[in-house]
CSV table of C-alpha atoms and ligand atoms in Angstrom, one decimal:
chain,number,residue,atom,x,y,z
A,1,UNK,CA,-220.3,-63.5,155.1
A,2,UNK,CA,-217.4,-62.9,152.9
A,3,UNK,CA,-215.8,-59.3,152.3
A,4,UNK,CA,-217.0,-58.4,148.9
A,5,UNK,CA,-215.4,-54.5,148.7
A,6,UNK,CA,-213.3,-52.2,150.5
A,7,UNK,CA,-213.3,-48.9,149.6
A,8,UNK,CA,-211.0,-46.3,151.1
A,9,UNK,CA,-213.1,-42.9,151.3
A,10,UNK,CA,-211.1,-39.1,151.8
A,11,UNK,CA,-212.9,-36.0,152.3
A,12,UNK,CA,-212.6,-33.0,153.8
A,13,UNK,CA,-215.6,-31.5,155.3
A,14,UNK,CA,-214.3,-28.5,157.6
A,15,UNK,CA,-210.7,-30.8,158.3
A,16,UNK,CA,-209.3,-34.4,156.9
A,17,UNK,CA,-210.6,-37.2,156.9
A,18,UNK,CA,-209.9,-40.8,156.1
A,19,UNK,CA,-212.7,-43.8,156.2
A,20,UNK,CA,-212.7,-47.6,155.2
A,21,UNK,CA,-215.7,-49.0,153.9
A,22,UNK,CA,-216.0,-52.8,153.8
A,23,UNK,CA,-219.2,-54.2,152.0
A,24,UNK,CA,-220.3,-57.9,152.5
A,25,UNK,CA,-221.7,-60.4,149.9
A,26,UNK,CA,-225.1,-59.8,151.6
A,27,UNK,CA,-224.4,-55.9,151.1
A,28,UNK,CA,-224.1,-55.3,154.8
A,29,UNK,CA,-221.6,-52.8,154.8
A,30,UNK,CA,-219.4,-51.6,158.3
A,31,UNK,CA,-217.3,-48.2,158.2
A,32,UNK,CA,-214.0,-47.7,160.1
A,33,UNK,CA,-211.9,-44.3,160.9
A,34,UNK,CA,-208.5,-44.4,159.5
A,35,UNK,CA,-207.5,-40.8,160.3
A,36,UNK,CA,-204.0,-40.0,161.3
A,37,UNK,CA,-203.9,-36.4,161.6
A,38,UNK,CA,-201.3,-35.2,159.5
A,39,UNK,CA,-200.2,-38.0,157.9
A,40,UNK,CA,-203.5,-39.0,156.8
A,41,UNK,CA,-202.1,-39.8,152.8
A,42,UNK,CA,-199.7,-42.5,154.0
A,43,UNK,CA,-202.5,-44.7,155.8
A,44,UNK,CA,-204.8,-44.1,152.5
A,45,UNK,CA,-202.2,-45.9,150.3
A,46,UNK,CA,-201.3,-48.6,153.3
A,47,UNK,CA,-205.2,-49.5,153.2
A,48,UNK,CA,-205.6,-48.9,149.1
A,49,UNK,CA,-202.2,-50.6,148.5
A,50,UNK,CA,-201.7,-53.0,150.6
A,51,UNK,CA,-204.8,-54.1,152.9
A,52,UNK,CA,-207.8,-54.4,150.6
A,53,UNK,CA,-206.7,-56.4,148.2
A,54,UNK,CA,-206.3,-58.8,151.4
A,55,UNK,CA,-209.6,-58.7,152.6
A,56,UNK,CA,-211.9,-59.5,149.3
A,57,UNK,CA,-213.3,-62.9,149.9
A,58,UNK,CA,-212.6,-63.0,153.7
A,59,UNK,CA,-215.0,-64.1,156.1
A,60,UNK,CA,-215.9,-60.8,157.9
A,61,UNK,CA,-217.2,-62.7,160.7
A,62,UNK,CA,-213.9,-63.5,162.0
A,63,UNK,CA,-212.5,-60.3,163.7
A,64,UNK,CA,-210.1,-61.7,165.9
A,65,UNK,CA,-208.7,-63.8,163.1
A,66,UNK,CA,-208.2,-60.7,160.5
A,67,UNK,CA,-206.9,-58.7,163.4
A,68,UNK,CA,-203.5,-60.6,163.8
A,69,UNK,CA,-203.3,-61.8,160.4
A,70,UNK,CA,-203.3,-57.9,159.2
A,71,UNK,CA,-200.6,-57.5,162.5
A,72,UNK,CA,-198.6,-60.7,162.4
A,73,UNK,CA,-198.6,-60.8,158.4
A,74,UNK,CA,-197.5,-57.4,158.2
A,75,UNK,CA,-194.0,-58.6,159.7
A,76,UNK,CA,-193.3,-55.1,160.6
A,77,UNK,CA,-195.0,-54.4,163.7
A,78,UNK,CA,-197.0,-51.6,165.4
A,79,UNK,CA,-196.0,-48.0,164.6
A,80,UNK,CA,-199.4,-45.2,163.9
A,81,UNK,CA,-199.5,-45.7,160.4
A,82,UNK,CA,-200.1,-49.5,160.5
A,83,UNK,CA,-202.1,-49.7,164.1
A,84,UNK,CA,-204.4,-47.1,162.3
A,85,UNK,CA,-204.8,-49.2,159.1
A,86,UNK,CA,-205.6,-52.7,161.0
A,87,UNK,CA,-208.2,-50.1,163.6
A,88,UNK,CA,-209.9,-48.9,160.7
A,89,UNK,CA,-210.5,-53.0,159.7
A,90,UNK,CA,-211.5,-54.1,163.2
A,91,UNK,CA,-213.6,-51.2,163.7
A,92,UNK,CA,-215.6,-51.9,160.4
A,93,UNK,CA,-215.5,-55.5,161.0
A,94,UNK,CA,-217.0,-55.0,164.4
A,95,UNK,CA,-220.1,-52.6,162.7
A,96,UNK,CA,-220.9,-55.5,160.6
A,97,UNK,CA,-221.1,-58.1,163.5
A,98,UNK,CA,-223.4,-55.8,165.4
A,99,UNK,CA,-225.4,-54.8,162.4
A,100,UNK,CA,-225.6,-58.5,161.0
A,101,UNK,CA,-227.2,-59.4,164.4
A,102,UNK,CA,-229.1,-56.1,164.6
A,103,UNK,CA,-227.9,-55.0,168.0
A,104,UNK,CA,-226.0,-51.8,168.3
A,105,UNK,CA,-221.9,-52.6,169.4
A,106,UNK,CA,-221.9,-52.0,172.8
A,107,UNK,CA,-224.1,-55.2,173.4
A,108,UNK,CA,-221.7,-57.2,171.6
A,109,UNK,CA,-218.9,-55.8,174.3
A,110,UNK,CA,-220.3,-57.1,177.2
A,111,UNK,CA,-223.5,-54.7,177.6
A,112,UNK,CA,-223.9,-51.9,179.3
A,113,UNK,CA,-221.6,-50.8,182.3
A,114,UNK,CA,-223.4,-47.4,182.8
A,115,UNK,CA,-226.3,-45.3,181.6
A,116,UNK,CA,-224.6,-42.7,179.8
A,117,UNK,CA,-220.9,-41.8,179.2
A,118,UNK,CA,-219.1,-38.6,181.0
A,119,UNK,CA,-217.4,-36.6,178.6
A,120,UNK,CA,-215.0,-32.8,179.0
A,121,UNK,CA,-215.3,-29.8,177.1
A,122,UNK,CA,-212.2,-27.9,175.6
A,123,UNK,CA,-212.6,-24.6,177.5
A,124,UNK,CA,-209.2,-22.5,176.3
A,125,UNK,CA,-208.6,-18.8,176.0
A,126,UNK,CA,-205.8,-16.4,174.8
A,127,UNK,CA,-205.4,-15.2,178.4
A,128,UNK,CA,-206.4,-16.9,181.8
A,129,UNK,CA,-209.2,-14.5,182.2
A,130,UNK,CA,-210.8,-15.1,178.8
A,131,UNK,CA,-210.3,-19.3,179.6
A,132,UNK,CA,-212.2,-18.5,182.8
A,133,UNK,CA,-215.3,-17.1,181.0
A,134,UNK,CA,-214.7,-20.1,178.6
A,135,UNK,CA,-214.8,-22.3,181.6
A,136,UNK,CA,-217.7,-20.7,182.4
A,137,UNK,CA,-219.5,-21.4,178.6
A,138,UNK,CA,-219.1,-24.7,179.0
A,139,UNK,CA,-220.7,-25.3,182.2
A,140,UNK,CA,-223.8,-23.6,180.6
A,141,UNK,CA,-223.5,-26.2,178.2
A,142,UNK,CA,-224.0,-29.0,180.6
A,143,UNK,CA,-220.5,-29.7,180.9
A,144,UNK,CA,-219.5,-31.3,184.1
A,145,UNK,CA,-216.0,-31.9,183.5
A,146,UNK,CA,-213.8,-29.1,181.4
A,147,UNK,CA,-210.3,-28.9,180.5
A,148,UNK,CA,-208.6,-25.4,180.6
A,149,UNK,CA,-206.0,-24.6,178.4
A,150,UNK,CA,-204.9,-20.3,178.3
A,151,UNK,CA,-202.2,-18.7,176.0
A,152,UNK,CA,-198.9,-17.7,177.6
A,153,UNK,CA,-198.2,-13.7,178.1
A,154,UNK,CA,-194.9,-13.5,175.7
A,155,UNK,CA,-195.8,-16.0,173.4
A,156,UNK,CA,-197.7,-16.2,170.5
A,157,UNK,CA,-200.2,-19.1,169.4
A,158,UNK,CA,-199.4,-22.4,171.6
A,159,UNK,CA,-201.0,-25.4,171.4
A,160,UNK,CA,-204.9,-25.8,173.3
A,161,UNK,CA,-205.7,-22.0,172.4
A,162,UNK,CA,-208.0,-22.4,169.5
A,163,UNK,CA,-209.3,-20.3,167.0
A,164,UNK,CA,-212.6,-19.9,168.4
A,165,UNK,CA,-215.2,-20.4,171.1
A,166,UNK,CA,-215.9,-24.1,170.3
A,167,UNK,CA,-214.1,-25.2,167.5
A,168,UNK,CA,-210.7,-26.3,168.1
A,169,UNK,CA,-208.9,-27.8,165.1
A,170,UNK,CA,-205.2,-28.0,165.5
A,171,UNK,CA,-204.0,-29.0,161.0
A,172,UNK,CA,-203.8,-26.3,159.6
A,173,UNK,CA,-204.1,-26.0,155.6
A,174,UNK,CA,-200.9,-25.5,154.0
A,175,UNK,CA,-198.0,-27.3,152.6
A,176,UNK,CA,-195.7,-26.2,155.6
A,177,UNK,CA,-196.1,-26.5,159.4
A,178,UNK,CA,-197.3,-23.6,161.0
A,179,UNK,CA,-194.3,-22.8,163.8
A,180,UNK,CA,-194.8,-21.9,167.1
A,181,UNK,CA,-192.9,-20.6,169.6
A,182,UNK,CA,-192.6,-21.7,173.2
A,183,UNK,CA,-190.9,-21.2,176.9
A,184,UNK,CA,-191.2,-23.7,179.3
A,185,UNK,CA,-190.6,-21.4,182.5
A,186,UNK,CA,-193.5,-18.9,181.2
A,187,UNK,CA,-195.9,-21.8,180.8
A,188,UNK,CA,-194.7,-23.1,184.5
A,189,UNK,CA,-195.7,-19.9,186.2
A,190,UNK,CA,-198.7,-19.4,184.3
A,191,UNK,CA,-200.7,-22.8,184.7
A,192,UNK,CA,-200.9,-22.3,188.7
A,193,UNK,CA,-202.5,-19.0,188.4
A,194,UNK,CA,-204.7,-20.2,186.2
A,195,UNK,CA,-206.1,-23.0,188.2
A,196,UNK,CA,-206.1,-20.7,191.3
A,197,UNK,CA,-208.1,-18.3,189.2
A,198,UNK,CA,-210.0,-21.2,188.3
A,199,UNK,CA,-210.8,-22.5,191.9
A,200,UNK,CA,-211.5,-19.4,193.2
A,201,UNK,CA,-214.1,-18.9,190.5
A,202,UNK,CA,-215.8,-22.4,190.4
A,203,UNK,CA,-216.8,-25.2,192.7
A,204,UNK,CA,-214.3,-27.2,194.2
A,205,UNK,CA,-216.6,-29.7,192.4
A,206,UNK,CA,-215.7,-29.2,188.9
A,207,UNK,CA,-213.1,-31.9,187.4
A,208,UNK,CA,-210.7,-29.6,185.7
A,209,UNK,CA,-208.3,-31.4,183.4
A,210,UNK,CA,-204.8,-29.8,181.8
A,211,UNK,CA,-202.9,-31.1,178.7
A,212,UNK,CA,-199.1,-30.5,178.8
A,213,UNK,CA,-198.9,-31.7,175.3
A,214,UNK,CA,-195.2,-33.3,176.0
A,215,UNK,CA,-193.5,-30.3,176.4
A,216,UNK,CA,-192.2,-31.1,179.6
A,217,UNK,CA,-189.0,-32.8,181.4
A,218,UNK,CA,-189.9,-35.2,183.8
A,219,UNK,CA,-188.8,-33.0,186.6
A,220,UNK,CA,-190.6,-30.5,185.0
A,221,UNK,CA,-193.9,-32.1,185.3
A,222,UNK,CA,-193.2,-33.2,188.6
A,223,UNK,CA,-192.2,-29.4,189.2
A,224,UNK,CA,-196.2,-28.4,187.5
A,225,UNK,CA,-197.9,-31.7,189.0
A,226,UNK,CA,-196.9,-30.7,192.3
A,227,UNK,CA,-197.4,-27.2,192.2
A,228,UNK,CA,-201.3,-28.2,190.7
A,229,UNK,CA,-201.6,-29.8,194.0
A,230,UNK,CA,-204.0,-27.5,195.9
A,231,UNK,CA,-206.3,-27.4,192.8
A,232,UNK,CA,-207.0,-31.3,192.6
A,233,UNK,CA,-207.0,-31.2,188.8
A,234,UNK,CA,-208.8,-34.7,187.5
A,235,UNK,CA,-205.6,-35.4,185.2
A,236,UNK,CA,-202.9,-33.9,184.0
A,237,UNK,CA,-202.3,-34.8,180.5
A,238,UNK,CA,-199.1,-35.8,178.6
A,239,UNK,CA,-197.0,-34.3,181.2
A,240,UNK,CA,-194.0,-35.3,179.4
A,241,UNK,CA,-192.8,-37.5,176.0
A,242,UNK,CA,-193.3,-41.1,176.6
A,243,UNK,CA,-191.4,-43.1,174.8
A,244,UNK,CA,-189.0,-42.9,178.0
A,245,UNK,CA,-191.9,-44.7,180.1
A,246,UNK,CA,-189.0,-44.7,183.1
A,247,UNK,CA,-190.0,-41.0,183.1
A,248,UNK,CA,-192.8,-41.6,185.2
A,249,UNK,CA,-191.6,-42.9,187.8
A,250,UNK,CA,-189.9,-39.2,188.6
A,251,UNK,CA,-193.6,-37.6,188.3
A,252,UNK,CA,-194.8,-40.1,190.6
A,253,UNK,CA,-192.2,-39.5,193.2
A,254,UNK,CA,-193.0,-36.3,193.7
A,255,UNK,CA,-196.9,-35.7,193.1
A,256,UNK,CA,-200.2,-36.7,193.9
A,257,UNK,CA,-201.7,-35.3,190.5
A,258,UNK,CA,-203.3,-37.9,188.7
A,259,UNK,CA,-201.6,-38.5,185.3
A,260,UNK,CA,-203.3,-39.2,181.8
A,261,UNK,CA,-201.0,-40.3,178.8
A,262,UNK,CA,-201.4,-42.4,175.6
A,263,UNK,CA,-203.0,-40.4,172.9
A,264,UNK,CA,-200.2,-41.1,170.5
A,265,UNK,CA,-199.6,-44.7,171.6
A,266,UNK,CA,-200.8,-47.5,169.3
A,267,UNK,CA,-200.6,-50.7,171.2
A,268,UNK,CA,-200.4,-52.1,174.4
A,269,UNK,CA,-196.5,-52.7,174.1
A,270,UNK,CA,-196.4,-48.4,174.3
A,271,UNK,CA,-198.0,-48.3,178.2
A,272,UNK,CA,-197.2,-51.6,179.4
A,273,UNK,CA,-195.0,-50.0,182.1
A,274,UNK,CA,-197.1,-47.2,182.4
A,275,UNK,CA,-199.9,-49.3,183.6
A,276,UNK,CA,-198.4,-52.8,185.3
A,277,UNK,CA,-196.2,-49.6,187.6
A,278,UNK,CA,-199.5,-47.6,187.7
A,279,UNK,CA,-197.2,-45.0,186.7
A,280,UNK,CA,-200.2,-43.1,184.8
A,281,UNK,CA,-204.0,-43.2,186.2
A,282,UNK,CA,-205.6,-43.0,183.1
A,283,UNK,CA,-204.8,-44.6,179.6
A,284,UNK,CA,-205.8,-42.6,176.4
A,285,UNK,CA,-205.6,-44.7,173.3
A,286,UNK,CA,-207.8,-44.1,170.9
A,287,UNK,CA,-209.9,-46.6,169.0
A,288,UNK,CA,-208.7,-45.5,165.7
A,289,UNK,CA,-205.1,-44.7,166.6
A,290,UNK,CA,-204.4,-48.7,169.0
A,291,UNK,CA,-206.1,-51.5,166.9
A,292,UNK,CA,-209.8,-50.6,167.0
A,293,UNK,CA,-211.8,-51.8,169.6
A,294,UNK,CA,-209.9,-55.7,169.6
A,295,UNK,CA,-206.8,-54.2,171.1
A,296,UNK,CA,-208.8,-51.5,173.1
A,297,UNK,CA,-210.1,-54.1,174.8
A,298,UNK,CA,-207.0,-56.0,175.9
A,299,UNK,CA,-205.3,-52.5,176.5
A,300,UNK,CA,-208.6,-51.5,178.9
A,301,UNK,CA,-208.3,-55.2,180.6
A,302,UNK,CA,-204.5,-54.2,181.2
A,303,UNK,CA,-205.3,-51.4,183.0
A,304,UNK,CA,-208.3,-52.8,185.2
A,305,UNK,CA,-205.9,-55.5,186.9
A,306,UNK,CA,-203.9,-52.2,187.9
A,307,UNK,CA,-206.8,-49.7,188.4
A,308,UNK,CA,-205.7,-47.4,185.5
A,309,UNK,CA,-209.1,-46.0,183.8
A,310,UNK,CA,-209.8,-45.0,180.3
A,311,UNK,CA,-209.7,-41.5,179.2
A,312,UNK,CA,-210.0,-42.0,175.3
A,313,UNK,CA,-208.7,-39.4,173.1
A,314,UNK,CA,-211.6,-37.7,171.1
A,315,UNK,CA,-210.2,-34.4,168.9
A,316,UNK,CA,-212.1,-33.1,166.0
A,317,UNK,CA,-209.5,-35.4,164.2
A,318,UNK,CA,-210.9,-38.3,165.2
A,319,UNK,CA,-214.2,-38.5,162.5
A,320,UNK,CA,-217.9,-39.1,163.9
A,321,UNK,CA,-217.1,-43.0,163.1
A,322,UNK,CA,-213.9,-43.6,165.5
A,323,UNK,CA,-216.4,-41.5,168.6
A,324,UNK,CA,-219.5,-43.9,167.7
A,325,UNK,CA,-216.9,-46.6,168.3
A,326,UNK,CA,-215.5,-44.8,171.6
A,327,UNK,CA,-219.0,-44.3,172.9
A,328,UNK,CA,-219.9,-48.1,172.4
A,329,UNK,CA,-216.5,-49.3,173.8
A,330,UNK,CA,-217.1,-46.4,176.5
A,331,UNK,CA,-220.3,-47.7,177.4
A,332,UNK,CA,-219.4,-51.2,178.0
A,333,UNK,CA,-215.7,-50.9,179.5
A,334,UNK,CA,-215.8,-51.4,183.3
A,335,UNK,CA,-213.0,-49.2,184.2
A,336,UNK,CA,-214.1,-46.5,182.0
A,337,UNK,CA,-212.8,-42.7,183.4
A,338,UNK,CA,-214.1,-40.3,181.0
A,339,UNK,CA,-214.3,-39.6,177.6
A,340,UNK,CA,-212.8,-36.0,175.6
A,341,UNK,CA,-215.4,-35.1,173.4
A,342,UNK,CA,-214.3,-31.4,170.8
A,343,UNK,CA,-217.7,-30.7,169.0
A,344,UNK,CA,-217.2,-31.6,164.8
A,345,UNK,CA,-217.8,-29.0,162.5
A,346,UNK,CA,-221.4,-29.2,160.8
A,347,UNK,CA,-220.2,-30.2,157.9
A,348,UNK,CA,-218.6,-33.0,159.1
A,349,UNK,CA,-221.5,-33.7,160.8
A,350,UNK,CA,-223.5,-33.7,157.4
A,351,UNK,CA,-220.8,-36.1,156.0
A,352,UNK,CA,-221.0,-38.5,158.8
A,353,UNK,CA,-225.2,-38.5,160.1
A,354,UNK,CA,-224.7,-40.2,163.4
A,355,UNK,CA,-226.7,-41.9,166.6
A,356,UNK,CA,-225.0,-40.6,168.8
A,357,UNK,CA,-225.9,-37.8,171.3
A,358,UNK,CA,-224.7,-35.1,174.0
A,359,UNK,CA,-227.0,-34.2,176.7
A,360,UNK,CA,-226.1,-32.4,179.9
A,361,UNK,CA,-222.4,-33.5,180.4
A,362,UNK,CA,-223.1,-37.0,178.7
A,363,UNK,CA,-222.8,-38.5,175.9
A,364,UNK,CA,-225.3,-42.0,174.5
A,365,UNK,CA,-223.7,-44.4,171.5
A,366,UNK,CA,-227.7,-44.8,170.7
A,367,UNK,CA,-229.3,-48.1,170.2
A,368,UNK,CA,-228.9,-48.5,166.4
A,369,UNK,CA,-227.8,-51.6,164.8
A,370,UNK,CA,-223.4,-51.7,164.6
A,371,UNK,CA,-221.8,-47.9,165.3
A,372,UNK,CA,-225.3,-45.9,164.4
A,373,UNK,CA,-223.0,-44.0,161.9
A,374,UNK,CA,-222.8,-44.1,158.0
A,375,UNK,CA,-221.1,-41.8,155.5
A,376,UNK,CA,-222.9,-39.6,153.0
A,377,UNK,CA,-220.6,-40.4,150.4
A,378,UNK,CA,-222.1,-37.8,147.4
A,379,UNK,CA,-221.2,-35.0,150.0
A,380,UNK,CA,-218.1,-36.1,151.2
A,381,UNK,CA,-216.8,-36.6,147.2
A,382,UNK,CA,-218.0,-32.5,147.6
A,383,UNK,CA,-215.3,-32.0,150.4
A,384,UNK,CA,-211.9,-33.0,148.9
A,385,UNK,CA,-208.3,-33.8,150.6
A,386,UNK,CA,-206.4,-30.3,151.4
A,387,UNK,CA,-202.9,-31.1,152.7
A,388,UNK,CA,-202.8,-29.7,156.1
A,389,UNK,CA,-200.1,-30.0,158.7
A,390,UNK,CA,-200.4,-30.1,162.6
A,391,UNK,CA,-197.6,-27.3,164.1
A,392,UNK,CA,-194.6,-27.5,165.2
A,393,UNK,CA,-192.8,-26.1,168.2
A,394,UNK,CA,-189.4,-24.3,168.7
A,395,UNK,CA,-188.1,-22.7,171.9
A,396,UNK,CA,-187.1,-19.3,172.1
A,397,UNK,CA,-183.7,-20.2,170.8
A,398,UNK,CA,-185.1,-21.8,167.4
A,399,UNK,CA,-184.3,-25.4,169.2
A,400,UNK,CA,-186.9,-27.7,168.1
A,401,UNK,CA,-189.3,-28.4,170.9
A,402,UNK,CA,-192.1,-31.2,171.2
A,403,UNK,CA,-195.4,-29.3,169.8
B,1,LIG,C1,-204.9,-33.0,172.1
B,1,LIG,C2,-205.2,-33.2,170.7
B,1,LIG,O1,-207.2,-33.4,172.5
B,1,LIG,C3,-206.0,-33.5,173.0
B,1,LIG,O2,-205.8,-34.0,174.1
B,1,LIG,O3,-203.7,-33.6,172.6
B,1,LIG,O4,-205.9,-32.0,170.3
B,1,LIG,C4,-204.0,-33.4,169.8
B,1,LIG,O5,-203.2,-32.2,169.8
B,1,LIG,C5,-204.6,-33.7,168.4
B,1,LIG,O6,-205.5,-34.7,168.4
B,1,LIG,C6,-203.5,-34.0,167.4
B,1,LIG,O7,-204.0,-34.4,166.2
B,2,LIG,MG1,-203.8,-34.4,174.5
């Protein structure tokens, strides 16, 4: 079945996005998410300029063979730019497979581990009281797992406060970072209160989860992990930056907080510490961000021989295409923790028609042939590119700071 087209898509329906299209000799076509928030241009042109012109006339059968010839040929290894290129190929390779055997992805993954997939909510708030009634939205939802993010008294927007109830969309349109200003001391005295506010208002029962968004020292996670402590939070996320994966090892010494990290990572190489020192308890690569679902699944057998789960990442900036992919792989994984699910926009919802469902705290990949997602690609030509830039971060000083 030999690749016959591959057609790099843009479009902006309510934020970026950026999909591959490979189309087969027998017109079966598989779609893979090549977003890399931000930087989305620079992946376009390492698909348009120097991936598809290697794919016409390959067999699109072999997956595991185009996966390392895209890695090894490259010669210049890993890095986000190329990890999301080669994901967006495996991804659309894999959507072919399924659909050319009419089974939908998951059953090509080993079947079904479970009956549905656990997702969290993104409850945040400008204040801890208003993320407390947010908490409380999403448990009327269904929700049965929320993570709680509040502003900081004394400083202005921070990241995890969004601009409204339920959409949270970090780019923002411009051709300059938006900059934000932070304090590390005023964030470590607020997130306690806030998860005693939060215990004291909800079950002991409810997995809360917190994202430090790598704004911390290692001591100063171990400092906010310990001091979380009497509110059993499910993770903490991104405690600190790590490429210095000896970090851990301080958090670990001095709390019991379960850790989550790898959103940013794009292979295996990134967390192999992390995991073999079960330095972390849940791994958060992405299928669009570590090598599509080929190196997700060597990255999730990893962390099973160490009893790390997965915790994929799943922003808005992740299109309808990479979460189809996370719900089949999600589905199927045995050591699967939890998946983040931030509710698209409708209009990206229009631009991607997908299988997939929420119900009650769960989400279902649906039984459709491949993914169970296509592209409208009339509307999406309707939703051009906007160059949009995530944040960044400066202490009180002006000193840059990790956003
Ligand atoms: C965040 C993301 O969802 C998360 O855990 O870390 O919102 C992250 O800031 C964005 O995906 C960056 O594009
Ligand atoms: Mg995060």
């Amino acid at each position: 079945m030999k690749i016959v087209d591959a057609k790099v898509i843009v479009c902006s329906p309510g934020r970026n996005f950026v999909t591959l299209k490979l189309v087969t000799e027998d017109g079966v076509y598989g779609l893979g998410d090549a977003t890399l928030n931000g930087r989305e241009l620079a992946v376009v042109s390492y698909l348009k300029d120097h991936v598809a012109p290697l794919l016409i006339g390959r067999d699109a059968a072999r997956i595991e063979d185009t996966w390392h010839y895209l890695y090894k040929g490259a010669y210049w290894r890993r890095g986000p730019v190329t990890m999301c290129a080669i994901s967006a190929v495996d991804v659309a390779l894999w959507d072919i497979k399924a659909k050319s055997l009419g089974v939908p992805l998951y059953q090509l993954l080993g079947g079904a581990s479970r009956d549905a997939v656990l997702v969290y909510g993104h409850a945040n708030g400008a204040n801890i009281e208003e993320t407390v009634a947010a908490v409380a939205d999403y448990q009327k939802l269904g929700y049965k797992a929320i993570r709680a993010q509040s502003g900081v008294p004394g400083l202005g927007k921070i990241y995890g406060v969004g601009r409204g109830k339920m959409q949270y969309e970090a780019a923002q349109e411009g051709s300059l970072p938006v900059e934000e200003t932070w304090n590390t001391e005023s964030y470590l005295n607020l997130v306690p209160q806030l998860f005693a506010r939060l215990r004291k208002e909800f079950s002991e029962e409810l997995p809360l989860l917190h994202d430090a968004h790598h704004r911390l020292t290692p001591i100063e996670a171990a400092r906010l992990g310990r001091s979380l402590e009497p509110y059993h939070l499910f993770w903490l996320e991104d405690p600190t930056p790590a490429e210095l994966q000896d970090g851990f090892r301080l958090i670990r010494q001095h709390t019991t907080t379960p850790i989550a990290v790898g959103e940013v990572f794009n292979s295996v190489y990134d967390c192999e510490r992390l995991i073999k020192e079960q330095l972390i308890d849940y791994i958060r690569t992405a299928v669009v961000h570590a090598g599509g679902i080929t190196h997700m699944r060597k990255i999730a057998s990893l962390a099973e021989m160490h009893q790390v789960r997965t915790g994929c990442h799943g922003a808005t900036d992740m299109s309808p295409v990479c979460m189809a992919a996370a719900l089949h792989f999600d589905l199927s994984v045995h050591n699967f923790g939890i998946q983040e699910y931030m509710v698209h926009s409708a209009e990206t919802d229009s631009v991607f028609p997908h299988k997939y469902s929420f119900s009650n705290g769960f989400m279902y990949p649906g039984d459709a042939p491949g993914l169970g997602v296509d592209i409208n690609e009339e509307l999406a030509a309707k939703f051009p590119y906007k160059q949009a830039y995530l944040p960044v971060n400066r202490a009180l000083d002006g000193t840059m700071h990790s956003w």
